[in-house]
mmCIF file of C-alpha atoms in Angstrom:
data_model
loop_
_atom_site.group_PDB
_atom_site.id
_atom_site.type_symbol
_atom_site.label_atom_id
_atom_site.label_comp_id
_atom_site.label_asym_id
_atom_site.label_seq_id
_atom_site.Cartn_x
_atom_site.Cartn_y
_atom_site.Cartn_z
ATOM 1 C CA MET A 1 -94.784 92.454 -80.192
ATOM 2 C CA PRO A 2 -93.486 94.021 -76.942
ATOM 3 C CA VAL A 3 -90.098 92.778 -75.709
ATOM 4 C CA TYR A 4 -89.209 92.421 -72.023
ATOM 5 C CA ARG A 5 -85.678 92.191 -70.646
ATOM 6 C CA LEU A 6 -84.919 89.895 -67.710
ATOM 7 C CA GLU A 7 -81.564 89.595 -65.918
ATOM 8 C CA ILE A 8 -80.783 86.826 -63.411
ATOM 9 C CA GLU A 9 -77.653 86.309 -61.302
ATOM 10 C CA THR A 10 -76.439 84.214 -58.371
ATOM 11 C CA ARG A 11 -77.010 85.846 -54.996
ATOM 12 C CA ALA A 12 -74.013 87.555 -53.381
ATOM 13 C CA GLY A 13 -71.928 85.215 -51.258
ATOM 14 C CA LEU A 14 -72.995 82.078 -53.119
ATOM 15 C CA PRO A 15 -70.786 80.224 -55.633
ATOM 16 C CA ASP A 16 -71.044 81.416 -59.234
ATOM 17 C CA ALA A 17 -69.844 78.332 -61.112
ATOM 18 C CA LEU A 18 -69.598 80.000 -64.526
ATOM 19 C CA ALA A 19 -67.665 82.960 -63.087
ATOM 20 C CA ASP A 20 -65.242 80.613 -61.313
ATOM 21 C CA GLU A 21 -64.750 78.570 -64.480
ATOM 22 C CA THR A 22 -64.164 81.717 -66.550
ATOM 23 C CA LEU A 23 -61.562 83.035 -64.099
ATOM 24 C CA HIS A 24 -59.817 79.664 -64.222
ATOM 25 C CA ARG A 25 -59.776 79.772 -68.026
ATOM 26 C CA VAL A 26 -58.343 83.299 -67.986
ATOM 27 C CA ARG A 27 -55.484 82.215 -65.730
ATOM 28 C CA THR A 28 -54.894 78.877 -67.451
ATOM 29 C CA HIS A 29 -55.074 79.879 -71.116
ATOM 30 C CA LEU A 30 -53.568 83.352 -70.904
ATOM 31 C CA GLY A 31 -50.842 82.338 -68.460
ATOM 32 C CA ALA A 32 -48.431 84.855 -66.964
ATOM 33 C CA SER A 33 -49.762 87.598 -69.223
ATOM 34 C CA ALA A 34 -53.349 87.093 -68.035
ATOM 35 C CA PRO A 35 -55.083 90.286 -66.870
ATOM 36 C CA ARG A 36 -55.478 90.456 -63.096
ATOM 37 C CA VAL A 37 -59.248 90.433 -62.862
ATOM 38 C CA ALA A 38 -60.240 91.706 -59.413
ATOM 39 C CA GLU A 39 -63.799 90.392 -59.615
ATOM 40 C CA LEU A 40 -65.879 88.500 -62.150
ATOM 41 C CA ARG A 41 -69.600 87.803 -61.977
ATOM 42 C CA THR A 42 -72.014 86.403 -64.533
ATOM 43 C CA ARG A 43 -75.668 86.864 -65.377
ATOM 44 C CA ARG A 44 -78.231 85.305 -67.657
ATOM 45 C CA ARG A 45 -80.117 87.734 -69.868
ATOM 46 C CA TYR A 46 -83.396 86.993 -71.616
ATOM 47 C CA LEU A 47 -85.251 89.106 -74.164
ATOM 48 C CA ILE A 48 -88.816 87.791 -74.155
ATOM 49 C CA GLU A 49 -91.452 88.698 -76.716
ATOM 50 C CA LEU A 50 -94.849 88.750 -75.040
ATOM 51 C CA GLU A 51 -98.193 90.081 -76.216
ATOM 52 C CA GLY A 52 -100.460 90.589 -73.233
ATOM 53 C CA ALA A 53 -100.075 89.815 -69.534
ATOM 54 C CA GLY A 54 -97.928 87.320 -67.698
ATOM 55 C CA ILE A 55 -94.337 88.578 -67.725
ATOM 56 C CA GLU A 56 -94.163 88.523 -63.905
ATOM 57 C CA ARG A 57 -95.252 84.872 -63.889
ATOM 58 C CA ILE A 58 -92.554 84.040 -66.432
ATOM 59 C CA ARG A 59 -89.963 85.968 -64.415
ATOM 60 C CA ASP A 60 -90.838 84.092 -61.237
ATOM 61 C CA ALA A 61 -90.676 80.733 -63.024
ATOM 62 C CA LEU A 62 -87.162 81.390 -64.349
ATOM 63 C CA ILE A 63 -85.647 82.528 -61.039
ATOM 64 C CA ASP A 64 -84.660 80.189 -58.200
ATOM 65 C CA PRO A 65 -85.278 82.600 -55.305
ATOM 66 C CA VAL A 66 -83.140 80.583 -52.884
ATOM 67 C CA VAL A 67 -79.892 81.070 -54.794
ATOM 68 C CA GLU A 68 -80.712 83.721 -57.406
ATOM 69 C CA ARG A 69 -82.061 87.217 -57.781
ATOM 70 C CA GLY A 70 -83.525 88.706 -60.913
ATOM 71 C CA ALA A 71 -85.277 91.752 -62.265
ATOM 72 C CA LEU A 72 -87.120 92.982 -65.298
ATOM 73 C CA GLY A 73 -84.920 95.586 -66.934
ATOM 74 C CA THR A 74 -81.477 95.611 -65.350
ATOM 75 C CA LEU A 75 -80.075 94.500 -62.020
ATOM 76 C CA PRO A 76 -77.859 96.973 -60.126
ATOM 77 C CA THR A 77 -74.181 96.274 -60.742
ATOM 78 C CA GLY A 78 -72.530 97.736 -57.655
ATOM 79 C CA GLY A 79 -69.548 99.823 -58.718
ATOM 80 C CA ASP A 80 -68.621 100.341 -62.349
ATOM 81 C CA PRO A 81 -67.496 97.000 -63.784
ATOM 82 C CA TRP A 82 -67.117 96.299 -67.462
ATOM 83 C CA VAL A 83 -70.196 94.504 -68.787
ATOM 84 C CA VAL A 84 -69.543 92.041 -71.615
ATOM 85 C CA THR A 85 -72.695 90.588 -73.171
ATOM 86 C CA VAL A 86 -72.372 87.555 -75.452
ATOM 87 C CA GLY A 87 -75.342 86.356 -77.496
ATOM 88 C CA PHE A 88 -76.027 84.596 -80.759
ATOM 89 C CA ARG A 89 -75.834 86.330 -84.103
ATOM 90 C CA PRO A 90 -79.113 86.844 -85.972
ATOM 91 C CA GLY A 91 -80.258 83.615 -87.592
ATOM 92 C CA VAL A 92 -78.224 81.305 -85.327
ATOM 93 C CA THR A 93 -80.332 78.749 -83.453
ATOM 94 C CA ASP A 94 -80.767 79.645 -79.783
ATOM 95 C CA SER A 95 -81.600 76.269 -78.224
ATOM 96 C CA VAL A 96 -81.856 77.637 -74.691
ATOM 97 C CA GLY A 97 -84.137 80.389 -75.934
ATOM 98 C CA ARG A 98 -86.436 77.810 -77.501
ATOM 99 C CA SER A 99 -86.543 75.822 -74.251
ATOM 100 C CA VAL A 100 -87.361 78.957 -72.252
ATOM 101 C CA ARG A 101 -90.106 79.825 -74.737
ATOM 102 C CA ARG A 102 -91.720 76.415 -74.242
ATOM 103 C CA ALA A 103 -91.431 76.785 -70.455
ATOM 104 C CA ALA A 104 -92.999 80.253 -70.624
ATOM 105 C CA GLN A 105 -95.865 78.906 -72.710
ATOM 106 C CA ASP A 106 -96.438 76.151 -70.133
ATOM 107 C CA VAL A 107 -96.467 78.711 -67.313
ATOM 108 C CA LEU A 108 -99.039 80.883 -69.055
ATOM 109 C CA ALA A 109 -101.153 77.870 -69.993
ATOM 110 C CA THR A 110 -102.021 77.491 -66.298
ATOM 111 C CA ALA A 111 -102.835 81.180 -65.810
ATOM 112 C CA ALA A 112 -106.354 82.456 -65.321
ATOM 113 C CA GLU A 113 -108.178 83.789 -68.344
ATOM 114 C CA GLY A 114 -107.087 87.337 -69.008
ATOM 115 C CA ASP A 115 -103.742 86.791 -67.272
ATOM 116 C CA ALA A 116 -102.093 84.843 -70.074
ATOM 117 C CA GLY A 117 -100.405 86.539 -72.980
ATOM 118 C CA THR A 118 -98.881 85.074 -76.123
ATOM 119 C CA VAL A 119 -95.165 84.297 -76.094
ATOM 120 C CA GLY A 120 -93.159 85.044 -79.224
ATOM 121 C CA GLU A 121 -89.441 84.385 -79.466
ATOM 122 C CA VAL A 122 -86.961 84.320 -76.583
ATOM 123 C CA PHE A 123 -83.363 85.459 -77.064
ATOM 124 C CA THR A 124 -80.685 84.528 -74.518
ATOM 125 C CA ALA A 125 -77.276 85.949 -73.708
ATOM 126 C CA THR A 126 -74.569 85.616 -71.059
ATOM 127 C CA MET A 127 -73.276 88.690 -69.263
ATOM 128 C CA TYR A 128 -69.798 88.883 -67.726
ATOM 129 C CA LEU A 129 -69.146 91.678 -65.209
ATOM 130 C CA MET A 130 -65.399 92.283 -64.765
ATOM 131 C CA SER A 131 -63.612 94.707 -62.458
ATOM 132 C CA GLY A 132 -60.011 95.766 -62.016
ATOM 133 C CA ILE A 133 -58.829 95.665 -65.642
ATOM 134 C CA SER A 134 -58.683 98.045 -68.593
ATOM 135 C CA ARG A 135 -60.943 98.007 -71.636
ATOM 136 C CA ALA A 136 -58.067 96.657 -73.743
ATOM 137 C CA GLU A 137 -57.685 93.758 -71.313
ATOM 138 C CA VAL A 138 -61.432 93.149 -71.339
ATOM 139 C CA GLU A 139 -61.359 93.019 -75.139
ATOM 140 C CA ARG A 140 -58.492 90.529 -75.056
ATOM 141 C CA VAL A 141 -60.310 88.228 -72.633
ATOM 142 C CA ALA A 142 -63.516 88.493 -74.677
ATOM 143 C CA ASP A 143 -61.851 87.891 -78.038
ATOM 144 C CA GLU A 144 -59.748 84.940 -76.879
ATOM 145 C CA LEU A 145 -62.034 83.195 -74.416
ATOM 146 C CA LEU A 146 -65.629 84.363 -74.241
ATOM 147 C CA TYR A 147 -67.147 84.174 -77.702
ATOM 148 C CA ASN A 148 -66.976 82.653 -81.149
ATOM 149 C CA PRO A 149 -67.331 85.484 -83.692
ATOM 150 C CA LEU A 150 -68.665 83.096 -86.327
ATOM 151 C CA ILE A 151 -71.890 82.444 -84.423
ATOM 152 C CA GLU A 152 -71.918 84.998 -81.603
ATOM 153 C CA GLN A 153 -71.774 88.755 -81.152
ATOM 154 C CA LEU A 154 -70.796 90.816 -78.147
ATOM 155 C CA THR A 155 -71.084 94.257 -76.649
ATOM 156 C CA ILE A 156 -68.735 95.829 -74.108
ATOM 157 C CA GLU A 157 -70.084 98.595 -71.892
ATOM 158 C CA ARG A 158 -69.132 100.303 -68.670
ATOM 159 C CA ALA A 159 -71.735 99.987 -65.925
ATOM 160 C CA PRO A 160 -74.412 101.159 -65.598
ATOM 161 C CA HIS A 161 -75.192 99.307 -68.818
ATOM 162 C CA ALA A 162 -78.015 100.044 -71.209
ATOM 163 C CA ALA A 163 -81.307 98.194 -70.766
ATOM 164 C CA SER A 164 -81.538 97.287 -74.444
ATOM 165 C CA VAL A 165 -84.573 95.270 -75.495
ATOM 166 C CA GLU A 166 -83.753 95.048 -79.190
ATOM 167 C CA PRO A 167 -83.559 91.386 -80.276
ATOM 168 C CA PRO A 168 -80.718 90.278 -82.561
ATOM 169 C CA ARG A 169 -82.605 90.270 -85.844
ATOM 170 C CA VAL A 170 -81.117 90.402 -89.306
ATOM 171 C CA GLY A 171 -80.860 94.050 -90.283
ATOM 172 C CA SER A 172 -81.503 95.396 -86.774
ATOM 173 C CA SER A 173 -79.487 98.384 -85.600
ATOM 174 C CA SER A 174 -78.122 96.370 -82.679
ATOM 175 C CA THR A 175 -76.387 94.035 -85.082
ATOM 176 C CA ARG A 176 -72.918 95.098 -86.016
ATOM 177 C CA ALA A 177 -72.480 95.454 -89.735
ATOM 178 C CA PRO A 178 -70.574 92.595 -91.249
ATOM 179 C CA ALA A 179 -67.524 93.699 -89.342
ATOM 180 C CA THR A 180 -64.265 91.829 -89.091
ATOM 181 C CA ALA A 181 -62.339 91.216 -85.907
ATOM 182 C CA ARG A 182 -58.603 90.858 -85.528
ATOM 183 C CA VAL A 183 -57.452 87.447 -84.332
ATOM 184 C CA PRO A 184 -54.245 87.884 -82.242
ATOM 185 C CA LEU A 185 -52.511 85.009 -83.997
ATOM 186 C CA ARG A 186 -48.946 86.288 -83.678
ATOM 187 C CA ALA A 187 -49.044 86.199 -79.877
ATOM 188 C CA LEU A 188 -50.440 82.658 -79.627
ATOM 189 C CA ASP A 189 -48.475 79.532 -78.782
ATOM 190 C CA ASP A 190 -49.215 76.163 -80.382
ATOM 191 C CA GLU A 191 -52.022 75.431 -77.939
ATOM 192 C CA GLY A 192 -53.587 78.784 -78.730
ATOM 193 C CA LEU A 193 -53.337 78.153 -82.474
ATOM 194 C CA GLU A 194 -55.080 74.810 -82.107
ATOM 195 C CA ARG A 195 -57.784 76.446 -79.995
ATOM 196 C CA VAL A 196 -58.446 79.115 -82.649
ATOM 197 C CA SER A 197 -58.781 76.420 -85.305
ATOM 198 C CA ARG A 198 -61.031 74.292 -83.120
ATOM 199 C CA GLU A 199 -63.315 77.046 -81.790
ATOM 200 C CA GLY A 200 -63.512 78.720 -85.190
ATOM 201 C CA MET A 201 -64.304 75.373 -86.838
ATOM 202 C CA LEU A 202 -61.495 76.012 -89.327
ATOM 203 C CA ALA A 203 -60.352 72.357 -89.591
ATOM 204 C CA LEU A 204 -56.733 73.530 -89.976
ATOM 205 C CA ASN A 205 -54.008 71.444 -88.374
ATOM 206 C CA LEU A 206 -51.179 72.826 -86.250
ATOM 207 C CA ALA A 207 -48.644 72.981 -89.082
ATOM 208 C CA GLU A 208 -51.068 74.965 -91.222
ATOM 209 C CA MET A 209 -51.888 77.347 -88.391
ATOM 210 C CA GLN A 210 -48.159 77.839 -87.786
ATOM 211 C CA ALA A 211 -47.659 78.630 -91.469
ATOM 212 C CA ILE A 212 -50.461 81.197 -91.369
ATOM 213 C CA ARG A 213 -49.000 82.756 -88.232
ATOM 214 C CA ALA A 214 -45.562 82.976 -89.845
ATOM 215 C CA HIS A 215 -47.047 84.654 -92.921
ATOM 216 C CA PHE A 216 -48.801 87.340 -90.906
ATOM 217 C CA MET A 217 -45.741 87.868 -88.741
ATOM 218 C CA LYS A 218 -43.916 88.780 -91.950
ATOM 219 C CA LEU A 219 -46.749 91.164 -92.810
ATOM 220 C CA GLY A 220 -46.450 92.744 -89.374
ATOM 221 C CA ARG A 221 -50.113 92.367 -88.456
ATOM 222 C CA ASP A 222 -52.693 89.880 -87.249
ATOM 223 C CA PRO A 223 -55.286 88.374 -89.608
ATOM 224 C CA THR A 224 -58.974 89.130 -89.447
ATOM 225 C CA ASP A 225 -61.492 86.408 -88.761
ATOM 226 C CA ALA A 226 -62.684 86.785 -92.356
ATOM 227 C CA GLU A 227 -59.167 86.154 -93.694
ATOM 228 C CA LEU A 228 -58.836 83.027 -91.563
ATOM 229 C CA GLU A 229 -62.210 81.773 -92.750
ATOM 230 C CA CYS A 230 -61.210 82.323 -96.388
ATOM 231 C CA LEU A 231 -58.003 80.357 -95.848
ATOM 232 C CA ALA A 232 -59.924 77.594 -94.109
ATOM 233 C CA GLN A 233 -62.451 77.282 -96.920
ATOM 234 C CA THR A 234 -59.736 76.789 -99.528
ATOM 235 C CA TRP A 235 -57.146 74.923 -97.465
ATOM 236 C CA SER A 236 -58.725 72.854 -94.711
ATOM 237 C CA GLU A 237 -59.472 69.146 -94.769
ATOM 238 C CA HIS A 238 -63.189 69.657 -95.373
ATOM 239 C CA CYS A 239 -62.463 71.344 -98.703
ATOM 240 C CA LYS A 240 -61.591 69.526 -101.938
ATOM 241 C CA HIS A 241 -58.932 72.145 -102.780
ATOM 242 C CA LYS A 242 -56.626 71.041 -99.958
#
């Protein structure tokens, strides 16, 4: 089934609530060492499976033309910001995608005969466009604040970004192989440790997270997300071995 890519963003000059919230989180959670992001914008990205006609009708239904602009394919970025795209891993339920699919089906149900295709799955993602910082700083912001590696995956590109239309399916080439990511545990304070446990659904308390941090400080490296998950499965309160 053909796949169409749709990007939507807030019009220039209007408030971008998610971008403002993300900038606030960068400054609040990363403190004095926070990267000095010159500009941050966000977009919604949809990959829509559609057999037949009607993608323009779906596009128009998803965009609020008063406050938003959108395009099939990619929107121009203006400059060369870093583009961080965060979406669900293959097999993870995409509730927003399901809602958009139902809305798209409703839109096409009112179309004239011959102008209504069949909607398959819809895959959603959030795009963050950041300027004024290095790739290493972008990776730090992404790893610590923008995604949960247990259920989400991300890509980092320099604009102009690729107009990929490959959905996140199990075994697809767009899916990173069961890769592990370093969790910068040694640099985190107590609040950061608690956040890692909470967002990673590790069910480890502060004392346990401190013990893990101390162990890896002795090793001279940070743990991977897989190592933390293994510790959580054998040590946390939801496991009988604790």
